[in-house]
Amino acid sequence: MTVSIESLLKETRVFPPDEEFSTHAHIRSMEQYQALYDKSIQDPEAFWTEMAQALHWFAPPRDILVEDPPHARWFVGGTTNLAYNCLDRHLPTLRRNKAAILWEGEPGETRILTYHQLHREVCRFANVLRKLGVRAGDRVAIYMGMVPEIAVAMLACARIGAVHTVIFGGFAAEAVRDRINDAKASLVVTCDGAFRRGQVIPLKPVVDAALGQCPTVRHTVVFRRTGDRINMEPGRDHYWHEVIEAVTASAPPLPVEAEHPLFILYTSGTTGKPKGVVHTTGGYMVSTYLTTKYVFDLRETDTYFCTADVGWITGHSYVVYGPLSNGATVVMYEGAPNFPDAGRLWQLCERHGVTIFYTAPTAIRAFMRWGEQWPMKADLSSLRLLGTVGEPINPEAWMWYQRVIGNARCPVVDTWWQTETGAIMISPLPGATPTKPGSATLPFFGIEAEVVRKDGTRCEDNEGGFLVIKRPWPSMLRTIFGDDERFKKQYFADIPGVYFTGDGARRDEDGYFWLMGRVDDVLNVSGHRLGTAEIESALVSHRTVAEAAVVGRPDELKGQSLVAFVTLRPGNPATPAAKHELAEHVAAEIGRFARPDVIRFTDVLPKTRSGKIMRRLLKEIAGGSETKGDVTTLEDLSVLAALRASQEEE
Ligand code: WTA
C-alpha cells in the first residue's frame, strides 16, 4: 500500500515511572490517567466544565463546544481575561510575593519580578497601550529580545483585549515587515537591541527599516536594554521608561468573550507566505493551564525553566501563559546557551535551583556534542523533571538526556504538539506513564489522536501513516489570519473529517505514538516509503555522530536515493572509511535498503531559528539545484555556502 509509511525502528526499552515521584504526582497511575482520559472523551461537556472552573470567568460559559466544522468555538458565552488569570487571581493568595519571573541577562545580571510586581508592570503598560490609542481587537507587534518586558507587553495586550503578534527577535527587516503588514498592526513594541553571544543584536534599527513600508503602524514603544544609540522618531517612537512614568498602575482588565482573539503567531510553511495562526482566549487558556499542570506535574514550590524563546509557540504557551496561569516561578534567560561557555544553562539551573527543565532535541544534541563535562561541573540535583519538544527525539539523545542531565532519576516527557494545536497534545504524564525513549507516548485529556491512511482508515499497529486529530480541542487554532480558505485547505482537506497534522507517525501495540517526521519529507526508496526520523535516528545511534539529516534525491533506478548529511562528534575524522562504517551501521540497524547512498559530512546543518532542520534546503542541495523559496527562517545563511562546498568534495 503506497500511502503508508514503513516503520523500521524497533526500540524496546521501557522506563516505568519512579514510585517516589508517582506518590506525590497529580496523576499517580495509568488507571487514574485512563479514567480521566475516558471521561474527557465520553463526556467532554462534564470534563471541560469541571476543568474550566479552575480559572476565573467573569461570566461562566454557556456552551462548552459549538461546532461548525471545520470551525469550533469553545466555552461560548463565557467571558474572561487571561492576564487576570495569570496575575490578579494570585494576588489575594500566598503567591502575591512569590517570584513570577526569575530573569537572567546574558551578561549575568538577574532580576526578580514577584506576582505583585509583574501585575503592576502589566497594568502600567496596559495604560501606555491605551494611551497610545490601542483598543480591543487591535493588533500589536512585539519584536524584542528575551527580557521580562516581552511578557509584560503580551500580558498588557491580553489585559485590554488587544491581539499580540510576537515576531522572533532574530528575524530580519523583510520578515518583520511582512508580518506587521499581514497583521495590520498599529503599534510595535521593541528594544534598542538584545545581548547574544556577547554581542549586541540591533532590534530598533530593524524595526526602522521595516516601518518604511508599514502604513498601519502609528507608534512604537522602545524598551532600553543595551543603551546603544538609536534613531527615535518624534511623535512615532516612545521610550518605555518615559511613557511608563506618565501612567498609573491601575488598569482594570477587560472581560472578553472566550472566542476573543488572543494572539496571532506566524509559522512558516516550508514554502511561501507565512501563516498567521490565530488563537483565542478561553480555550487556549484552559488547555495551556491544564497541560502545564499535568504534563510538568507542577507543584507550588517548583522552579520551572523552559529554554524556548518567547517568539515561538513554546514560549507563548510554556514560558508565559501556562506557567503564569498556574502561579509558577518561571526562569527566563536572555542569551545563548553556550555563552560564555557550554556550561551556562547548567550553572543557571544550579544558581536558581531549577526543578523542571524543558528544551528541544536540537539543543540536547548540541549538549551532547559539547560534552558531558559541562553538566557534570554543575550541581543539578534540584532537577526533578525533564521535557523535550520540537522534533522527534532520537532514542540516543533521549537516553543521554535522561542519564546525564537527569542523573537517571528524572522522568523525561517528550511532548508532541504544534503552533496550531496551541498546547501539548501527546505526552507522558510523569507520575503515570511508562516511557519509551523516542515515543511521545499517549494523548492528553480530550485529545483523540489516530494514525490513518490517506483514505482515512485506521492503520494497523506499527503501520506508519498520517497523524490526525479526530475532534476539536480547546486550544486549536481558529483560522489563518485573513485567509480562512487556507485554514480549511491546509488542515482539513487532505483527509476528510479530521484535523491533519502534517506529521507521519505509527502507533505501537500499547497505543504509544512514535513520530516519524513531516510527511512532506517522506522518502520513497525502491518502493519503500520511509520517514526521515528513523534513518536519522539510526545514524545518531552511532557513537561518532552528533546530528544527521536524511533527504531523498531523484534516482532513475530506485525512485529516490538517500543522501545523509552528518555532523560528527568532536575528534572523529571525516574519512571515506567513516562514511562506509556509517552506511553499514544503518544497514545493520534498519536493513540494506535503507543504507544511505551518499554520506556528506558537514559542521552544521541548516536549521530554522527555532532549531528544526530545514530538509527542504538539503533536498535542493542534494539534488544539485538552486535553493528556492523562503529562506528568511534560516538561522545562518552561511550554512548554505558551506554545504554547497561540501558537495564538491563528495
Ligand atoms: C514537530 C512546536 C516529534 C512536528 C511546539 C510538529 C515533534 C512540529 C515534537 C510543530 C515531538 C514537535 N516529537 N515531533 N515531541 N514536537 N514536533 O509549530 O513535526 O514549531 O508538527 O510547534 O514540530 O512545530 P511548531
XYZ file of C-alpha atoms and ligand atoms in Angstrom:
675
model
C 0.000 0.000 0.000
C 1.819 3.075 -1.243
C 0.257 5.657 1.041
C 1.515 4.246 4.300
C 4.955 4.800 5.684
C 7.080 1.852 6.623
C 8.295 1.795 10.139
C 11.716 0.375 10.736
C 12.823 1.325 14.163
C 12.477 -1.124 16.996
C 13.008 0.427 20.362
C 12.212 -1.848 23.275
C 13.421 -0.027 26.393
C 10.668 0.935 28.832
C 11.020 3.157 31.902
C 8.213 2.844 34.437
C 7.543 5.968 36.487
C 9.536 6.284 39.673
C 7.444 5.179 42.656
C 8.515 8.048 44.830
C 7.669 10.503 42.047
C 4.262 8.933 41.471
C 3.331 9.092 45.140
C 3.383 12.887 45.034
C 2.174 13.409 41.474
C -1.141 14.905 40.347
C -1.772 11.811 38.227
C -0.326 8.790 40.028
C -1.167 5.793 37.924
C -2.224 4.613 34.492
C -5.626 3.762 35.946
C -6.079 7.353 37.030
C -4.914 8.641 33.638
C -7.202 6.225 31.806
C -10.243 7.091 33.903
C -9.806 10.822 33.328
C -8.999 10.312 29.661
C -12.109 8.172 29.161
C -14.227 10.774 30.865
C -12.757 13.517 28.672
C -13.700 11.573 25.554
C -17.046 10.141 26.637
C -18.388 13.174 28.443
C -16.395 16.173 27.208
C -19.087 18.551 28.448
C -18.689 17.468 32.056
C -14.925 17.130 31.799
C -14.253 20.596 30.386
C -16.843 22.279 32.581
C -15.007 20.960 35.594
C -11.546 21.827 34.259
C -12.534 25.368 33.290
C -13.628 26.010 36.856
C -10.024 26.179 37.992
C -9.846 29.530 36.224
C -11.693 32.777 36.696
C -14.631 33.674 34.433
C -16.480 36.969 34.711
C -19.450 35.161 33.175
C -19.439 31.356 33.088
C -19.538 29.560 29.718
C -22.988 28.634 28.440
C -21.914 26.023 25.885
C -18.705 24.073 26.166
C -18.370 23.392 22.445
C -20.226 24.692 19.425
C -19.168 23.003 16.205
C -19.436 24.290 12.696
C -16.880 22.022 11.012
C -14.080 22.573 10.489
C -14.594 25.503 12.860
C -15.193 25.059 16.546
C -15.942 27.521 19.332
C -15.245 26.723 22.959
C -16.666 27.952 26.255
C -19.188 30.018 24.341
C -20.914 32.720 26.335
C -18.137 32.783 28.906
C -16.169 35.959 29.464
C -12.723 36.016 30.980
C -9.336 37.698 30.807
C -6.097 35.792 30.541
C -3.960 38.465 32.178
C -6.375 38.428 35.097
C -5.937 34.684 35.364
C -2.147 34.927 35.163
C -1.868 37.760 37.683
C -4.811 39.190 39.612
C -6.127 35.739 40.511
C -2.942 35.046 42.505
C -2.746 38.340 44.378
C -5.033 37.519 47.307
C -3.050 34.292 47.908
C 0.428 33.418 49.154
C 1.586 33.781 45.579
C 1.408 37.552 45.870
C 5.051 37.807 46.878
C 6.221 34.697 45.056
C 8.655 35.120 42.172
C 6.749 35.038 38.903
C 9.797 35.645 36.717
C 13.410 34.949 37.652
C 15.298 36.556 34.847
C 18.948 36.277 33.977
C 20.572 38.505 31.373
C 23.326 37.146 29.215
C 25.935 39.467 30.780
C 24.992 37.931 34.128
C 22.636 40.307 35.946
C 19.436 38.962 37.479
C 16.004 40.469 38.031
C 13.142 39.039 40.024
C 9.553 40.060 39.464
C 7.042 38.853 42.027
C 3.422 38.371 41.031
C 2.622 41.674 42.686
C 5.371 43.451 40.777
C 4.555 41.791 37.470
C 0.907 42.731 37.889
C 1.926 46.314 38.494
C 4.148 46.458 35.407
C 1.473 44.870 33.242
C -1.161 47.334 34.444
C 1.113 50.261 33.724
C 1.959 49.036 30.279
C -1.710 48.349 29.580
C -2.319 52.013 30.335
C 0.504 53.004 27.992
C -1.073 50.989 25.201
C -4.492 52.506 25.864
C -2.994 55.969 25.889
C -1.363 55.353 22.526
C -4.738 54.508 21.057
C -4.718 50.704 21.208
C -8.235 49.277 21.562
C -9.644 45.778 21.973
C -9.106 43.772 18.811
C -6.229 45.977 17.550
C -3.024 44.166 16.680
C 0.235 44.938 18.472
C 3.507 43.580 17.100
C 6.157 42.646 19.661
C 9.732 42.375 18.424
C 12.004 42.118 21.442
C 14.743 40.068 22.996
C 14.218 37.797 25.981
C 13.643 40.412 28.663
C 10.792 40.288 31.218
C 9.174 43.178 29.354
C 8.305 40.862 26.479
C 5.984 39.000 28.854
C 4.769 42.316 30.268
C 3.882 43.506 26.756
C 1.992 40.306 25.926
C 0.052 40.305 29.184
C -0.748 44.006 28.800
C -2.271 43.267 25.392
C -4.290 40.422 26.854
C -5.437 42.703 29.659
C -7.028 45.211 27.294
C -8.176 42.712 24.668
C -5.559 43.730 22.089
C -4.168 40.946 19.900
C -0.416 40.465 20.073
C 1.766 39.107 17.374
C 5.228 38.319 18.655
C 7.899 38.307 15.975
C 11.012 36.383 16.950
C 13.928 38.768 17.585
C 16.156 37.007 15.080
C 14.060 37.905 12.051
C 15.336 40.449 9.543
C 13.523 43.591 8.397
C 11.717 41.951 5.481
C 10.207 39.214 7.607
C 9.265 41.769 10.278
C 7.630 43.985 7.666
C 5.603 41.142 6.132
C 4.273 40.011 9.486
C 3.386 43.529 10.633
C 1.585 44.161 7.356
C -0.254 40.873 7.308
C -1.492 41.516 10.850
C -2.109 45.235 10.134
C -0.521 46.119 13.469
C -0.962 49.664 14.740
C 1.830 49.612 17.306
C 5.208 47.899 17.642
C 6.895 47.151 20.961
C 10.610 46.639 20.592
C 14.016 47.051 22.285
C 17.032 49.061 21.259
C 18.853 45.745 20.989
C 19.497 42.417 22.660
C 22.579 40.657 24.009
C 23.504 37.420 22.318
C 26.828 35.621 22.473
C 28.488 38.684 23.892
C 27.354 40.874 21.022
C 24.596 43.417 20.652
C 21.906 42.346 18.219
C 20.233 45.530 16.986
C 16.432 45.447 17.075
C 15.165 49.008 16.756
C 17.195 49.610 13.563
C 15.489 46.557 12.062
C 12.088 47.965 13.020
C 13.086 51.296 11.456
C 13.945 49.547 8.210
C 10.658 47.636 8.237
C 8.483 50.600 9.123
C 9.325 52.375 5.889
C 6.788 50.022 4.345
C 4.303 49.502 7.159
C 1.485 52.016 6.668
C -0.642 50.758 9.575
C 1.911 51.420 12.338
C 1.376 54.667 14.222
C 3.577 54.202 17.296
C 6.461 52.231 18.681
C 7.488 51.745 22.276
C 11.170 51.008 22.774
C 12.489 49.255 25.857
C 16.080 50.249 26.542
C 18.165 47.161 27.074
C 21.632 47.767 25.643
C 21.793 51.555 25.834
C 23.048 51.830 22.266
C 22.326 54.978 20.314
C 19.260 54.507 18.167
C 17.097 56.638 15.971
C 13.899 57.837 17.674
C 11.320 59.499 15.505
C 9.463 62.232 17.388
C 5.743 61.558 17.608
C 6.123 57.944 16.497
C 8.732 56.408 18.786
C 8.489 56.430 22.571
C 10.885 55.113 25.191
C 9.278 52.579 27.504
C 10.853 54.102 30.622
C 9.459 57.518 29.747
C 5.887 56.609 28.815
C 5.562 54.269 31.775
C 6.195 57.200 34.116
C 3.164 59.054 32.834
C 0.576 56.414 33.747
C -0.859 54.866 36.898
C -0.680 51.232 37.934
C -4.412 50.813 37.996
C -5.820 49.181 34.881
C -8.972 47.116 35.171
C -8.849 44.011 32.966
C -11.314 43.915 30.110
C -13.613 40.897 30.281
C -13.592 39.389 26.788
C -15.616 36.657 25.141
C -13.973 33.234 25.261
C -13.587 33.385 21.480
C -11.979 36.828 21.508
C -8.652 36.547 19.641
C -5.647 36.466 21.965
C -2.763 36.363 19.530
C -1.579 35.706 16.031
C 1.646 33.767 15.660
C 3.261 33.380 12.296
C 4.574 29.995 11.398
C 6.492 29.418 8.240
C 5.036 26.945 5.898
C 8.080 25.280 4.380
C 7.459 27.466 1.346
C 5.545 30.584 0.598
C 3.851 33.161 2.712
C 3.958 32.722 6.493
C 0.694 31.669 8.059
C -0.807 33.780 10.825
C -2.130 31.162 13.218
C -4.963 32.659 15.268
C -5.566 31.578 18.870
C -8.446 32.762 21.004
C -8.739 33.365 24.721
C -10.833 30.820 26.621
C -9.848 27.514 25.053
C -6.183 28.429 24.839
C -6.231 29.493 28.481
C -7.789 26.262 29.717
C -5.534 23.986 27.633
C -2.257 25.703 28.469
C -3.207 25.856 32.138
C -4.133 22.200 32.265
C -1.250 20.783 30.246
C 1.301 22.765 32.268
C -0.161 21.468 35.481
C -0.336 17.801 34.483
C 2.475 17.265 31.980
C 5.031 19.048 34.155
C 3.303 17.855 37.293
C 3.647 21.366 38.586
C 3.896 21.967 42.319
C 3.775 25.230 44.218
C 7.480 25.067 45.051
C 8.763 24.326 41.540
C 11.239 26.487 39.691
C 10.419 25.973 36.084
C 12.756 26.697 33.178
C 11.702 26.407 29.555
C 14.558 27.417 27.271
C 12.352 28.387 24.318
C 12.322 31.937 23.045
C 9.031 33.709 23.702
C 8.915 34.374 19.952
C 7.811 30.763 19.377
C 4.651 28.990 20.420
C 6.565 27.082 23.094
C 7.494 30.398 24.661
C 3.917 31.669 24.467
C 2.348 28.578 25.999
C 5.098 27.316 28.314
C 7.127 30.373 29.304
C 4.266 32.818 29.680
C 0.636 31.708 29.763
C 0.701 28.115 31.038
C 3.116 28.606 33.937
C 1.827 32.039 34.991
C -1.821 30.950 34.959
C -0.643 28.199 37.338
C 1.141 30.700 39.574
C 4.533 29.110 38.899
C 8.014 30.574 39.186
C 9.435 30.872 35.688
C 13.130 31.173 34.889
C 13.801 33.261 31.825
C 17.207 33.540 30.220
C 18.197 36.160 27.705
C 21.134 34.785 25.798
C 22.927 31.929 24.102
C 23.185 28.541 25.821
C 26.947 28.434 25.302
C 27.931 31.874 26.487
C 30.400 32.462 27.972
C 30.859 28.686 27.831
C 28.887 25.498 27.251
C 28.113 25.233 30.964
C 25.872 28.298 31.058
C 22.488 26.596 31.268
C 23.706 24.167 33.918
C 25.136 26.985 36.005
C 21.811 28.700 35.633
C 19.953 25.599 36.795
C 22.225 25.320 39.802
C 22.037 29.014 40.701
C 18.248 29.198 40.606
C 17.555 25.672 41.813
C 15.639 24.709 38.694
C 13.358 21.725 39.225
C 11.709 21.394 35.799
C 13.716 21.824 32.605
C 12.083 21.899 29.152
C 14.090 22.156 25.941
C 14.355 20.917 22.330
C 16.081 17.864 20.803
C 18.275 20.155 18.721
C 19.578 21.674 21.971
C 20.050 18.244 23.533
C 22.132 17.107 20.565
C 24.214 20.261 20.931
C 24.728 19.494 24.645
C 25.879 16.005 23.666
C 28.334 17.431 21.186
C 29.724 19.903 23.715
C 30.344 17.060 26.100
C 29.290 15.655 29.452
C 31.952 17.584 31.302
C 29.791 20.730 31.245
C 26.698 19.423 33.030
C 28.992 17.355 35.296
C 30.545 20.559 36.616
C 27.220 21.838 37.937
C 25.058 20.638 40.795
C 21.898 19.532 39.023
C 20.392 17.739 41.982
C 17.440 20.150 42.164
C 16.095 18.872 38.835
C 13.131 16.536 39.107
C 11.595 16.510 35.635
C 12.864 16.944 32.075
C 10.884 17.751 28.962
C 11.500 17.962 25.248
C 9.601 19.401 22.286
C 10.026 20.445 18.677
C 11.221 17.433 16.736
C 11.239 13.693 17.035
C 13.843 12.928 19.674
C 16.056 10.047 18.680
C 16.386 7.401 21.406
C 20.124 8.084 21.803
C 19.504 11.724 22.642
C 16.634 10.746 24.950
C 18.897 8.300 26.813
C 21.684 10.847 27.098
C 19.282 13.488 28.436
C 17.851 11.053 30.941
C 21.252 9.775 32.081
C 23.463 12.864 32.036
C 21.100 15.741 32.790
C 18.528 13.759 34.760
C 21.100 11.590 36.525
C 18.894 8.596 35.588
C 16.448 9.842 38.205
C 14.178 12.378 36.474
C 11.279 11.365 34.256
C 11.518 12.619 30.660
C 8.374 13.917 28.978
C 8.579 14.002 25.187
C 5.767 16.366 24.278
C 4.285 16.423 20.791
C 2.336 19.473 19.665
C 2.336 22.340 17.159
C 1.889 26.093 16.848
C -1.549 25.203 15.535
C -2.504 22.997 18.462
C -1.611 25.714 20.989
C -0.889 23.228 23.750
C 0.673 19.813 24.330
C -1.332 17.030 22.639
C 0.621 13.805 23.097
C 2.900 13.323 26.072
C 3.607 11.131 29.035
C 2.215 12.174 32.407
C 5.326 11.756 34.533
C 3.767 10.057 37.538
C 1.711 7.640 35.487
C 3.028 6.815 32.030
C 5.835 4.304 31.480
C 8.087 5.990 28.929
C 9.844 4.571 25.880
C 12.800 6.546 24.520
C 11.715 8.210 21.271
C 7.966 7.948 21.843
C 5.705 10.845 22.803
C 3.514 8.080 24.292
C -0.197 8.832 24.820
C -2.717 11.574 24.083
C -3.569 14.217 26.661
C -7.097 14.526 28.068
C -9.669 15.342 25.428
C -7.312 14.619 22.537
C -8.438 11.912 20.164
C -5.363 11.184 18.084
C -5.157 8.495 15.448
C -2.796 7.239 12.752
C -4.592 6.775 9.456
C -4.011 6.006 5.805
C -4.616 8.552 3.089
C -8.233 7.390 2.752
C -8.839 7.993 6.444
C -8.916 4.347 7.512
C -7.102 3.444 10.695
C -3.622 1.994 10.359
C -2.719 -1.319 11.934
C -0.470 -1.337 14.984
C 3.028 -0.282 13.954
C 1.939 0.651 10.440
C 3.215 4.143 9.659
C 0.667 6.669 8.459
C -0.676 10.166 8.958
C -1.225 11.614 12.394
C -4.676 13.174 12.685
C -6.825 14.581 15.486
C -10.391 13.403 15.263
C -12.270 16.017 17.214
C -11.808 19.670 18.138
C -9.858 20.563 21.276
C -9.973 23.814 23.246
C -6.643 25.348 22.159
C -6.867 24.535 18.476
C -6.152 27.300 16.002
C -9.337 29.039 14.893
C -8.189 30.176 11.469
C -5.299 31.597 9.473
C -5.482 35.343 9.913
C -7.179 36.853 6.875
C -7.240 33.561 4.978
C -9.882 31.138 6.179
C -9.696 29.209 2.900
C -6.072 28.401 3.568
C -7.055 27.217 7.040
C -9.582 24.776 5.588
C -7.335 23.610 2.801
C -4.209 23.214 4.860
C -5.618 21.218 7.756
C -8.960 19.694 6.772
C -8.884 18.907 3.069
C -6.415 16.026 2.688
C -8.190 13.597 4.964
C -11.932 14.152 5.310
C -13.485 14.995 8.653
C -10.337 15.257 10.765
C -7.541 17.710 11.523
C -4.416 16.662 9.643
C -1.193 17.468 11.477
C 1.191 17.074 8.521
C 3.232 14.584 10.577
C 3.848 10.904 9.934
C 3.556 8.532 12.884
C 2.893 4.999 13.961
C 1.121 3.659 16.977
C 2.573 0.616 18.666
C 0.796 -2.316 20.295
C 0.499 -0.355 23.558
C -1.160 2.558 21.774
C 2.002 4.669 22.034
C 2.661 7.256 19.340
C 6.022 7.396 17.567
C 6.516 10.472 15.414
C 8.297 9.932 12.100
C 8.791 13.464 10.799
C 6.851 15.674 8.410
C 5.091 13.756 5.665
C 6.417 16.273 3.106
C 9.844 14.844 3.904
C 8.896 11.180 3.496
C 11.348 9.283 1.308
C 10.445 6.787 -1.350
C 13.248 4.300 -1.869
C 12.705 1.306 -4.133
C 9.027 1.338 -3.285
C 9.618 1.695 0.455
C 8.178 4.850 1.957
C 10.396 5.819 4.838
C 10.132 8.566 7.429
C 13.224 10.712 7.909
C 13.260 10.396 11.684
C 14.028 6.709 11.847
C 17.001 6.711 9.488
C 18.386 9.788 11.202
C 17.907 8.075 14.498
C 19.885 5.070 13.281
C 22.728 7.358 12.256
C 22.744 9.250 15.531
C 22.886 5.980 17.441
C 26.445 5.551 16.105
C 28.995 6.691 18.671
C 30.712 9.129 16.277
C 27.585 11.006 15.144
C 26.255 14.175 16.736
C 23.487 15.007 14.304
C 22.098 13.799 10.984
C 19.548 14.757 8.364
C 18.437 12.456 5.580
C 16.814 13.531 2.328
C 15.978 11.934 -0.996
C 17.347 12.813 -4.383
C 15.775 11.659 -7.637
C 17.202 8.354 -8.800
C 16.134 6.628 -12.009
C 16.523 3.172 -10.595
C 15.299 3.489 -7.039
C 12.894 6.408 -7.323
C 14.916 8.224 -4.736
C 18.368 7.652 -3.424
C 19.230 8.519 0.144
C 21.574 11.361 0.936
C 22.630 11.743 4.561
C 24.143 14.932 5.936
C 26.082 14.084 9.060
C 27.764 16.132 11.771
C 30.365 14.162 13.694
C 31.131 14.477 17.364
C 34.419 16.270 18.010
C 37.539 14.187 17.489
C 36.108 11.859 14.854
C 37.761 12.139 11.447
C 35.579 12.649 8.370
C 37.148 9.925 6.251
C 35.845 7.622 3.495
C 36.232 4.770 5.968
C 33.964 6.613 8.382
C 31.337 7.003 5.645
C 31.488 3.314 4.922
C 31.166 2.447 8.571
C 28.091 4.664 8.979
C 26.374 3.265 5.911
C 26.962 -0.261 7.235
C 25.685 0.796 10.642
C 22.360 1.932 9.127
C 22.163 -1.283 7.108
C 22.629 -3.262 10.311
C 20.158 -1.200 12.333
C 17.397 -0.995 9.739
C 18.141 -3.002 6.606
C 20.224 -2.764 3.471
C 17.568 -0.891 1.504
C 17.804 1.999 3.969
C 21.557 2.281 3.580
C 22.382 5.904 2.581
C 23.753 6.135 -0.961
C 25.716 9.244 -0.182
C 27.004 10.489 3.146
C 28.208 14.039 3.427
C 29.989 15.364 6.460
C 29.174 18.882 7.480
C 29.967 21.019 10.513
C 26.465 22.440 10.657
C 23.013 21.673 9.315
C 20.636 24.331 8.043
C 18.078 24.966 10.754
C 15.167 27.232 11.325
C 15.621 29.748 14.059
C 13.616 27.509 16.349
C 16.042 24.664 15.710
C 14.275 22.476 13.157
C 16.380 21.028 10.377
C 15.345 22.518 7.017
C 15.224 19.358 4.928
C 13.748 21.274 2.011
C 17.036 23.136 1.570
C 19.050 19.959 1.968
C 16.900 18.299 -0.675
C 17.723 21.099 -3.091
C 21.405 20.900 -2.281
C 21.426 17.111 -2.594
C 19.673 17.363 -5.940
C 22.216 19.930 -7.097
C 19.570 22.569 -7.779
C 19.408 26.201 -6.741
C 17.769 26.862 -3.388
C 14.349 28.336 -3.973
C 11.617 29.633 -1.773
C 11.672 31.236 1.607
C 14.996 31.253 3.462
C 14.065 34.025 5.904
C 13.533 31.428 8.612
C 17.029 30.001 8.178
C 19.190 30.670 11.205
C 22.510 31.161 9.455
C 22.736 31.819 5.745
C 26.443 30.954 5.546
C 25.456 27.346 6.227
C 24.189 27.108 2.661
C 27.527 28.097 1.183
C 29.356 25.649 3.426
C 27.032 22.841 2.393
C 27.498 23.585 -1.282
C 31.252 23.497 -0.765
C 30.974 20.106 0.891
C 29.298 18.901 -2.287
C 32.435 19.372 -4.341
C 34.362 17.008 -2.131
C 31.741 14.291 -2.301
C 7.438 18.643 15.291
C 6.391 23.288 18.306
C 8.174 14.752 17.217
C 6.288 18.077 14.485
C 5.610 23.036 19.604
C 5.258 19.189 14.573
C 7.636 16.985 17.147
C 6.107 20.417 14.522
C 7.529 17.019 18.558
C 5.463 21.622 15.148
C 7.793 15.819 19.283
C 7.065 18.972 17.757
N 8.110 14.721 18.564
N 7.949 15.850 16.501
N 7.760 15.759 20.620
N 7.174 18.271 18.900
N 7.358 18.218 16.695
O 4.777 24.586 15.175
O 6.710 17.883 13.157
O 7.195 24.884 15.918
O 4.318 19.141 13.529
O 5.500 23.742 17.342
O 7.308 20.049 15.221
O 6.389 22.674 15.248
P 5.984 24.065 15.878
